[in-house]
Amino acid sequence: MQRDLHAMSATDYDLVIVGGGITGASTAWDAALRGLKVALLEKDDFAHATTSGSSKLVHGGLRYLVNGELKLVRESLRERRIWENVAPHMVHPLPFVLPTYGWGMKGPLVLGIGLALYDLLSFDRNWLSDDDKKLPGFRRISKGKALDLMPSLRRENLTGAMIYYDCQMFAPERLCLECIEGAVEQGADVANYAEVTGFETEAAMGRGVRITGVHVADRMTGESVTVRGRVIVNAAGPWADKTMAMADETPARRLIRSKGIHIITRDISGENALAIQSSIGGHFFVIPWRGRTIIGTTDTVFEDDPDELGVTEKDITDFLAVVNDGLPGLNLKREDVIHFYAGIRPLVDTTPQEVPGVEIGESAQEAEKKAEKKDSYNASRAAEVYDHGAEEAIDGLISAIGGKWTTSRHLAEQVVDLALKKLGRSAKCETHCTPVYGGDIARLKTYVTRAQKRHAYLAADVVENLVNFYGSRIDEVLATADERQGERETLLRRLGPENATIGVQVVHAVRHEMALHLEDVVFRRTGLGTAGHPGVDVIGQAAELMRRELGWDETQLAREIAETTRQFDTMPGARREAAE
């Protein structure tokens, strides 16, 4: 996978995709498999925003049943099974404990009916090739057993718990990258740090305009190029409305941006995840992940520029209050938080646009601001594929907006279906039955055992980590250690005594996975920094390996380390804000 914007500017594409998150990645993978000539452009690094800032879940959306969104739940449950099949090294079953309280809406009867419907809607959940990934139906457990599993549960009116199953991703940013790599293997061209700054247009026959390409600023060199395509797909996630505004100053679709923060603590959950309702902040999950626990997520409207997203000390303090209200036995403190991260969910705004009348004592500005107040928690997670040609006379542009991680593959399928129709071509989708790049594995446990025997010169945990991140492509990664004479011994060493990541992963990311900055490697090509700060020495070793590959001078090296370690800090000034 090599980056060449000049070559891309000299190529005519069927499809040009704006956005390198999971929606854009899935669209590129699908379209390339169907024989289209595809380009994908991402203004930052692949999977840098919403895609990596998730709760790491592939789930049906149990709470969507309350809103009557049966179609969305069924779609999500079907897609959950597909991800298990096509990405067996990345998507794994996860048991959830759902406590029951009293005998009303939160009691065992009502929740049991909901879970029975959930299981019914996932009737195909065990149509899997790997028996280890099959999901049992829900079951009820006693109050005593629930407290044995989760001693921190609120005990007042506790009547027991339900255990049901969903799935979890090992590394969402890697799974996104594997969709992109799969697209490249099928002939797609991709580039990160390539910002689309505008559209190239021409007059359309009859009415309106036709978009024929995109203007691109190369954020690595400062150069500008134009990449042309017959159909442009806007898959920019939280930036989708801003991208639409490049074609029309008043886009026909608006987004609600929902900010969700997560905190990571020591292991406090064991093998089971926990779904909890707090009286002061909605529901949240407590999720086991890589030997630690993720707790998330918040759900608040974010009205600032998506580029300004971050976690403040106040965010953490407020969320800890919610967590301790829902699980009073935890008594979590700020020092228990090992790491934190934030993401933005782009939700389709379906609320009326009109401004209500001005009340007595209220200014017109205050009334307008009140009208714009949105509810992100109750907003639907359904997606929309929007054809700008049909509704706005802007031909050649399709926007994929809204949706969720779990249903991204199906959203991409709908996008490519529409693109093919506009191109006058037909081809069936294959992503539901094609392994992702690295997903060609029959049974994961067996594959890990065989890989450990095949690479007995490496520690067992190192090989298992390689399989978790690269699946069936681990031999390609390890072969990078032999590309240049005399490097093998150095590149097969751990970056830290207690860290399973080895040097060749860093070098492979630079040479073959388009990693251009240290944070690309630390947060998105490997798991070095996603569960917390790996240590100054580990980051230093990764930076030194990248320096040799990319020719950084001492100033650039220091800048890269500083930018990366900054990701482990809360936003500037936030500690003062919390104190006040």
C-alpha atoms as one frame of an Amber mdcrd trajectory, in Angstrom:
protein
   0.000   0.000   0.000   1.830   3.061  -1.294   0.783   6.713  -1.324   1.036
   8.553  -4.675  -1.278  11.528  -5.111   0.373  12.569  -8.389  -0.428   9.184
  -9.931  -3.972   9.466  -8.572  -4.392  12.875 -10.219  -3.492  11.310 -13.579
  -6.086   8.519 -13.253  -9.785   8.562 -14.074 -11.836   6.766 -11.429 -15.306
   5.320 -11.340 -15.605   6.191  -7.657 -13.793   8.772  -5.535 -14.476   8.349
  -1.808 -13.997  11.225   0.625 -13.292   9.845   4.094 -11.127   7.032   5.419
 -13.200   5.900   8.387 -15.094   2.623   8.422 -17.851   3.867   6.078 -15.370
   5.016   3.446 -13.193   1.948   3.974 -16.134  -0.440   3.601 -17.308   1.418
   0.491 -13.853   1.195  -1.100 -13.598  -2.518  -0.285 -17.071  -3.266  -1.660
 -16.638  -1.196  -4.828 -13.199  -2.639  -5.596 -14.507  -6.185  -5.169 -17.246
  -5.346  -7.683 -14.691  -4.263 -10.271 -14.873  -0.469  -9.976 -11.794   1.720
 -10.225 -11.692   3.341  -6.795  -9.841   6.193  -5.093 -10.101   6.951  -1.370
  -8.917  10.202   0.231  -8.611  10.922   3.957  -7.668  14.329   5.378  -5.982
  12.868   8.455  -4.968   9.247   9.035  -7.233   6.325   8.284  -9.640   5.517
  11.164  -8.393   8.484  13.179 -11.742   9.792  14.454 -15.134   8.168  15.080
 -13.947   4.769  13.858 -11.283   4.412  16.547 -13.226   6.352  19.191 -15.955
   3.745  19.608 -16.854   1.407  22.477 -15.224  -1.448  20.485 -18.613  -3.174
  20.212 -20.289  -4.937  17.308 -23.814  -5.180  18.641 -27.471  -5.305  17.742
 -28.491  -2.290  19.792 -30.692  -3.768  22.472 -31.948  -0.353  23.610 -33.198
   0.437  20.085 -35.999  -2.040  20.773 -37.451   0.497  23.213 -37.760   2.977
  20.326 -39.460   0.351  18.161 -36.572   0.322  15.654 -36.940  -3.393  14.870
 -35.569  -3.001  11.358 -32.372  -1.379  12.650 -31.950  -4.062  15.334 -32.435
  -6.863  12.807 -29.970  -5.225  10.402 -27.430  -4.827  13.203 -27.754  -8.431
  14.368 -27.308  -9.734  10.845 -24.238  -7.538  10.343 -22.822  -8.688  13.672
 -22.810 -12.261  12.365 -21.236 -11.182   9.067 -18.385  -9.379  10.850 -17.751
 -12.496  12.949 -17.446 -14.532   9.752 -15.329 -12.191   7.629 -13.078 -10.898
  10.457 -12.697 -13.878  12.828  -9.454 -12.543  14.356 -11.054  -9.196  15.151
 -14.651  -9.832  16.266 -15.363 -12.022  19.295 -18.373 -12.995  21.457 -18.846
 -11.031  24.661 -21.279 -11.920  27.481 -23.206  -9.014  29.022 -24.694  -8.907
  32.514 -27.908  -6.872  32.623 -29.148  -6.434  36.226 -32.876  -6.503  36.950
 -34.533  -4.287  39.549 -38.008  -4.663  41.007 -40.823  -6.090  38.921 -41.658
  -3.188  36.613 -39.970  -1.948  33.434 -36.523  -2.864  34.774 -37.664  -6.187
  36.166 -36.995  -9.703  34.871 -40.352 -10.121  33.095 -40.106  -7.031  30.882
 -36.378  -7.436  30.214 -36.896 -11.135  29.547 -39.497 -10.325  26.891 -37.108
  -7.820  25.292 -34.221 -10.278  25.260 -36.438 -13.031  23.873 -37.291 -10.705
  20.976 -33.584  -9.836  20.628 -32.729 -13.545  20.319 -35.592 -14.076  17.882
 -34.340 -11.252  15.659 -30.878 -12.872  15.711 -32.185 -16.265  14.556 -29.162
 -16.635  12.238 -26.565 -15.692  14.874 -24.907 -19.109  14.827 -24.592 -19.519
  11.071 -20.826 -19.386  11.653 -17.872 -21.443  10.478 -16.079 -21.173  13.860
 -17.934 -22.996  16.651 -16.098 -20.925  19.272 -17.889 -17.814  18.049 -21.435
 -19.100  18.420 -23.638 -17.045  20.734 -25.932 -18.700  23.316 -29.423 -17.383
  23.992 -30.044 -15.205  27.030 -30.537 -16.666  30.489 -31.586 -15.406  33.895
 -29.375 -15.661  36.980 -30.150 -15.129  40.656 -29.380 -12.060  42.749 -26.584
 -13.931  44.511 -24.972 -15.038  41.259 -25.264 -11.513  39.854 -23.434 -10.100
  42.876 -20.785 -12.818  42.594 -20.112 -11.704  39.013 -20.439  -7.976  39.684
 -20.096  -7.067  43.403 -20.326  -3.345  42.595 -23.989  -3.552  41.539 -26.520
  -1.376  43.346 -28.224  -3.776  45.777 -31.448  -1.911  46.505 -34.369  -3.715
  44.786 -31.924  -5.972  42.877 -33.804  -9.116  41.800 -31.119 -10.831  39.727
 -29.701 -10.348  36.249 -29.921 -11.457  32.653 -26.925 -12.652  30.681 -27.029
 -12.086  26.934 -24.382 -11.997  24.196 -23.087  -9.463  21.717 -19.644  -9.023
  20.144 -16.513  -6.954  20.595 -13.732  -5.782  18.283 -10.136  -6.360  19.255
  -8.991  -3.232  17.386 -11.536  -1.215  15.334  -8.851   0.944  13.753  -7.055
  -2.175  12.441 -10.285  -3.670  11.135 -10.938  -0.438   9.236  -7.411  -0.533
   7.814  -7.912  -4.135   6.718 -10.960  -3.089   4.672  -8.775  -0.443   3.011
  -5.958  -2.927   2.404  -8.464  -5.346   0.917  -9.597  -2.601  -1.464  -5.985
  -1.840  -2.432  -5.371  -5.522  -3.108  -8.267  -5.340  -5.581  -6.793  -2.306
  -7.366  -7.981   0.715  -5.376  -5.707   3.728  -4.806  -5.745   5.410  -1.397
  -4.066   8.312   0.355  -4.119   9.614   3.907  -3.290  13.190   4.872  -5.016
  14.199   1.632  -7.652  16.830   2.394 -10.500  17.422  -0.028 -10.941  21.200
  -0.198 -13.579  21.506  -2.908 -15.338  19.970  -5.881 -14.631  20.301  -9.582
 -17.874  20.803 -11.464 -19.295  21.233 -14.934 -22.728  22.244 -16.215 -25.082
  19.284 -16.401 -27.415  18.718 -19.320 -30.827  20.135 -18.548 -30.324  21.478
 -15.043 -27.887  21.906 -12.192 -24.260  20.825 -12.157 -22.279  17.649 -12.315
 -19.392  17.017  -9.942 -16.493  15.512 -11.854 -13.732  15.472  -9.265 -12.291
  16.815  -6.039  -9.547  19.296  -5.263  -7.049  17.821  -2.829  -4.459  19.462
  -0.580  -1.531  17.181   0.209  -0.964  17.826   3.918   2.491  16.253   3.756
   3.928  18.416   0.942   1.570  21.397   0.688   0.886  20.658  -2.982  -2.580
  20.620  -4.544  -3.951  18.165  -7.080  -7.297  17.254  -8.624  -8.595  13.687
  -8.510 -11.359  12.934 -11.002 -14.171  10.438 -10.806 -17.546   9.724 -12.363
 -19.188   9.411  -8.936 -18.026  11.058  -5.705 -18.980   9.513  -2.368 -19.089
  11.701   0.726 -18.241   9.369   3.609 -16.754  12.023   5.873 -18.573  11.003
   9.050 -18.818  13.968  11.467 -17.570  16.208   8.641 -20.190  14.974   6.128
 -22.341  18.113   6.302 -19.255  20.286   5.894 -18.341  18.293   2.802 -21.887
  18.681   1.468 -21.577  22.440   2.012 -18.705  22.505  -0.503 -21.310  21.689
  -3.153 -24.218  23.657  -1.684 -23.867  26.344   0.985 -27.154  25.193   2.556
 -26.964  21.382   2.477 -30.259  19.519   2.526 -29.167  17.264   5.380 -28.003
  18.303   8.834 -26.105  16.309  11.421 -26.310  16.069  15.174 -22.800  15.462
  16.468 -22.815  13.404  19.633 -19.679  13.425  21.775 -18.914  10.210  23.603
 -15.996   9.795  25.987 -14.618   6.544  27.371 -12.308   5.874  30.269 -10.002
   2.889  30.682  -9.219   1.428  34.096  -7.531  -1.643  35.516  -9.486  -4.865
  35.107 -12.646  -4.417  37.182 -15.054  -6.476  35.079 -13.572  -9.951  34.703
 -14.800 -11.828  31.631 -18.257 -10.249  31.513 -19.391  -6.882  30.248 -22.020
  -4.968  32.177 -24.877  -2.793  30.929 -25.946  -0.260  33.566 -28.561   2.478
  33.813 -27.559   5.530  35.816 -30.165   7.868  37.260 -28.086  10.934  36.334
 -26.590  10.124  32.959 -28.340   7.427  30.955 -26.886   3.987  30.321 -23.242
   2.986  30.048 -21.186  -0.160  29.498 -18.390  -1.689  31.563 -16.385  -3.756
  29.076 -13.395  -6.088  29.504 -10.760  -5.342  26.856  -7.140  -6.488  26.535
  -6.744  -7.126  30.253  -8.266  -3.773  31.209 -11.771  -2.324  31.386 -13.401
   0.260  29.131 -16.255   2.268  30.630 -18.389   4.280  28.250 -19.951   6.161
  26.872 -21.319   9.647  27.353 -23.809  11.035  24.832 -23.915  14.825  24.593
 -24.450  17.157  21.660 -21.129  18.543  20.397 -21.550  21.895  18.648 -17.896
  22.837  18.125 -15.726  22.006  15.134 -15.116  18.218  15.007 -11.393  18.963
  14.651 -11.452  20.448  18.153 -12.664  17.298  19.888 -10.902  16.294  23.078
 -11.396  15.084  26.649 -11.316  17.582  29.493 -10.827  16.936  33.182 -14.437
  18.055  33.655 -15.546  15.390  31.152 -13.834  12.740  33.253 -15.087  14.099
  36.581 -18.668  14.289  35.330 -18.563  10.815  33.845 -17.066   9.307  37.003
 -20.071  10.724  38.874 -22.395   8.922  36.459 -20.446   5.656  36.792 -20.352
   5.796  40.589 -24.078   6.547  40.652 -24.829   3.498  38.531 -22.280   1.276
  40.291 -21.857   2.668  43.814 -19.673  -0.252  44.839 -16.907   0.801  42.430
 -16.139   4.178  44.023 -13.864   5.046  41.101 -11.523   8.011  41.499  -9.567
  10.082  38.995  -6.374   8.177  39.773  -8.104   4.951  38.672  -8.347   6.277
  35.115  -5.409   4.870  33.129  -6.463   6.305  29.786  -9.374   8.061  28.069
 -10.512   8.897  24.574 -13.390  10.591  22.761 -15.334  10.076  19.575 -18.126
  11.826  17.697 -21.178   9.971  16.427 -22.634  11.613  13.303 -26.419  11.275
  13.621 -28.943  12.241  10.970 -30.940  15.246  12.193 -34.611  14.407  11.681
 -36.049  17.178  13.891 -38.219  19.928  12.372 -36.359  22.978  11.123 -38.856
  25.682  12.080 -38.105  28.122  14.891 -40.783  28.379  17.641 -42.343  31.664
  18.586 -40.561  34.004  20.942 -41.757  33.791  24.534 -42.193  36.804  26.806
 -38.809  38.041  27.995 -36.970  35.924  25.443 -34.870  37.327  22.610 -35.122
  36.035  19.045 -31.557  34.728  19.346 -32.445  32.772  22.486 -35.507  31.306
  20.777 -33.438  30.225  17.783 -30.818  28.672  20.036 -33.553  26.785  21.889
 -34.939  25.525  18.592 -31.538  24.160  17.661 -31.152  22.227  20.910 -30.886
  18.556  19.971 -31.253  15.266  21.755 -28.409  12.956  20.726 -29.241  10.174
  23.193 -32.670   9.470  21.694 -31.718  10.222  18.080 -31.860   7.240  15.750
 -28.638   5.463  14.756 -30.138   4.658  11.354 -28.128   5.722   8.309 -29.133
   7.456   5.085 -27.772   7.216   1.549 -28.508  10.558  -0.075 -28.436  11.157
  -3.854 -27.753  14.858  -4.391 -28.585  14.560  -8.079 -32.150  13.449  -7.510
 -32.988  16.080  -4.886 -30.632  19.016  -5.431 -29.630  18.788  -9.113 -26.025
  18.201  -8.040 -25.261  15.096 -10.048 -22.377  12.757  -9.390 -22.454  13.142
  -5.581 -23.692  10.591  -3.048 -23.553  11.180   0.714 -23.530   8.374   3.272
 -24.559   9.896   6.581 -25.318   8.600  10.056 -25.207   4.919  10.923 -23.052
   2.951  13.333 -19.945   0.787  13.255 -21.856  -2.476  13.178 -23.911  -1.588
  10.099 -21.147   0.171   8.145 -20.669  -2.750   5.743 -24.360  -2.744   4.797
 -24.390   1.034   4.448 -21.466   0.720   2.030 -23.357  -1.943   0.074 -26.253
   0.495  -0.441 -23.861   3.253  -1.506 -22.176   1.044  -4.107 -25.540  -0.215
  -5.354 -26.560   3.394  -6.044 -23.176   4.265  -7.592 -23.411   1.303  -9.962
 -26.907   2.386 -10.978 -25.614   5.880 -11.783 -22.732   4.329 -13.751 -25.084
   2.072 -15.692 -23.388  -1.077 -14.425 -24.341  -4.034 -12.274 -22.410  -6.368
  -9.990 -23.361  -8.206  -6.830 -21.970  -7.313  -3.415 -19.403  -9.779  -2.066
 -18.308  -8.247   1.234 -20.784 -10.377   3.202 -18.938 -13.545   2.163 -15.358
 -12.345   1.538 -12.813 -12.345   4.397 -11.258  -8.996   5.160  -7.534  -8.560
   4.548  -6.188 -10.939   7.202  -9.496 -12.700   7.822  -8.844 -15.915   5.906
  -8.892 -18.063   9.041 -10.975 -21.183   9.644 -10.879 -21.424  13.448  -9.030
 -18.767  15.385  -7.764 -20.867  18.293  -6.380 -23.491  15.934  -4.778 -20.836
  13.744  -3.029 -19.235  16.749  -1.659 -22.613  17.893  -0.325 -23.419  14.427
   1.201 -19.961  14.065   2.994 -20.349  17.402   4.480 -23.659  16.237   5.459
 -22.191  12.857   7.179 -19.228  14.514   8.595 -20.990  17.579  11.561 -18.570
  17.577   9.141 -15.931  18.916   7.442 -15.911  22.319   3.917 -17.308  22.328
   2.332 -14.001  23.428   4.128 -12.149  20.627   2.714 -14.533  18.002  -0.768
 -14.346  19.497  -0.577 -10.550  19.397   0.501 -10.698  15.748  -2.462 -12.910
  14.882  -4.828 -10.583  16.743  -3.622  -7.620  14.689  -2.828  -9.159  11.301
  -4.739 -12.438  11.186  -3.684 -14.604   8.265  -1.215 -11.915   7.075   1.319
 -12.338   9.895   3.886 -13.953   7.589   3.828 -10.842   5.386   4.550  -8.675
   8.424   7.371 -10.893   9.654   8.881 -11.021   6.142   9.519  -7.273   6.470
  12.309  -8.144   8.927  14.235  -9.781   6.060  13.784  -7.028   3.454  17.102
  -5.433   4.342  20.196  -7.320   5.363  21.150  -7.289   9.031  17.824  -6.030
  10.406  16.150  -9.292  11.415  17.475  -9.665  14.940  16.701  -6.062  15.874
  13.232  -6.008  14.356  12.090  -9.211  16.030  12.736  -7.819  19.511   9.998
  -6.550  21.816   9.724  -2.785  22.170   9.400  -3.279  25.920   9.971  -6.190
  28.305   6.258  -6.489  29.087   5.000  -5.434  25.658   4.074  -7.962  22.962
   4.669  -5.489  20.092   7.909  -6.040  18.180   9.966  -3.676  16.050   8.999
  -5.170  12.702   5.419  -4.019  13.234   6.584  -0.410  13.294   8.730  -0.792
  10.206   6.021  -2.704   8.334   3.554   0.090   9.139   5.867   2.653   7.525
   6.877   0.631   4.485   3.588  -1.059   3.666   0.730   0.579   5.603   1.211
   4.279   4.884   2.114   5.296   8.461   3.572   8.797   8.177   3.532   9.999
  11.785   4.440   8.381  15.082   0.848   8.573  16.330  -0.271   6.597  13.248
   1.782   3.677  14.537   1.139   4.103  18.250  -2.654   4.471  17.977  -3.747
   2.948  14.674  -1.254   0.446  13.217  -0.346  -1.280  16.489  -1.954  -1.386
  19.918   0.919   0.407  21.620  -1.063   3.388  22.900  -4.726   2.443  22.658
  -4.967   1.053  26.204  -2.811   3.712  27.840   0.711   5.137  27.827   3.123
   2.266  27.012   6.103   4.025  28.589   8.597   6.638  27.461  11.155   4.025
  26.384   8.654   2.133  24.231   7.506   5.278  22.440  11.133   6.316  22.035
  12.059   3.024  20.386   9.101   3.211  17.990  10.045   6.799  17.124  13.663
   5.840  16.467  12.602   3.066  14.080  10.394   5.532  12.195  13.177   8.132
  12.133  15.442   5.693  10.315  12.724   4.879   7.790  11.517   8.416   7.117
  14.716  10.403   7.597  13.516  12.626  10.425  16.014  15.064  11.897  16.223
  15.627  15.654  13.694  18.465  15.551  11.127  16.363  13.708  11.765  13.406
  16.013  11.110  15.532  19.090   7.986  17.002  17.496   6.601  13.555  16.676
   7.172  12.300  20.218   5.596  15.432  21.691   2.516  15.221  19.442   2.044
  11.566  20.298   2.461  11.853  24.057   0.066  14.830  24.028  -2.699  12.343
  23.186  -2.369  10.921  26.709  -3.145  14.300  28.310  -6.471  16.037  28.786
  -7.112  19.205  26.839  -5.029  22.276  27.849  -6.584  24.275  30.655  -8.973
  21.468  31.532  -7.498  20.817  34.977  -8.129  24.447  35.924 -11.680  24.176
  34.558 -12.375  21.146  36.782 -10.993  22.890  39.841 -13.190  25.944  39.312
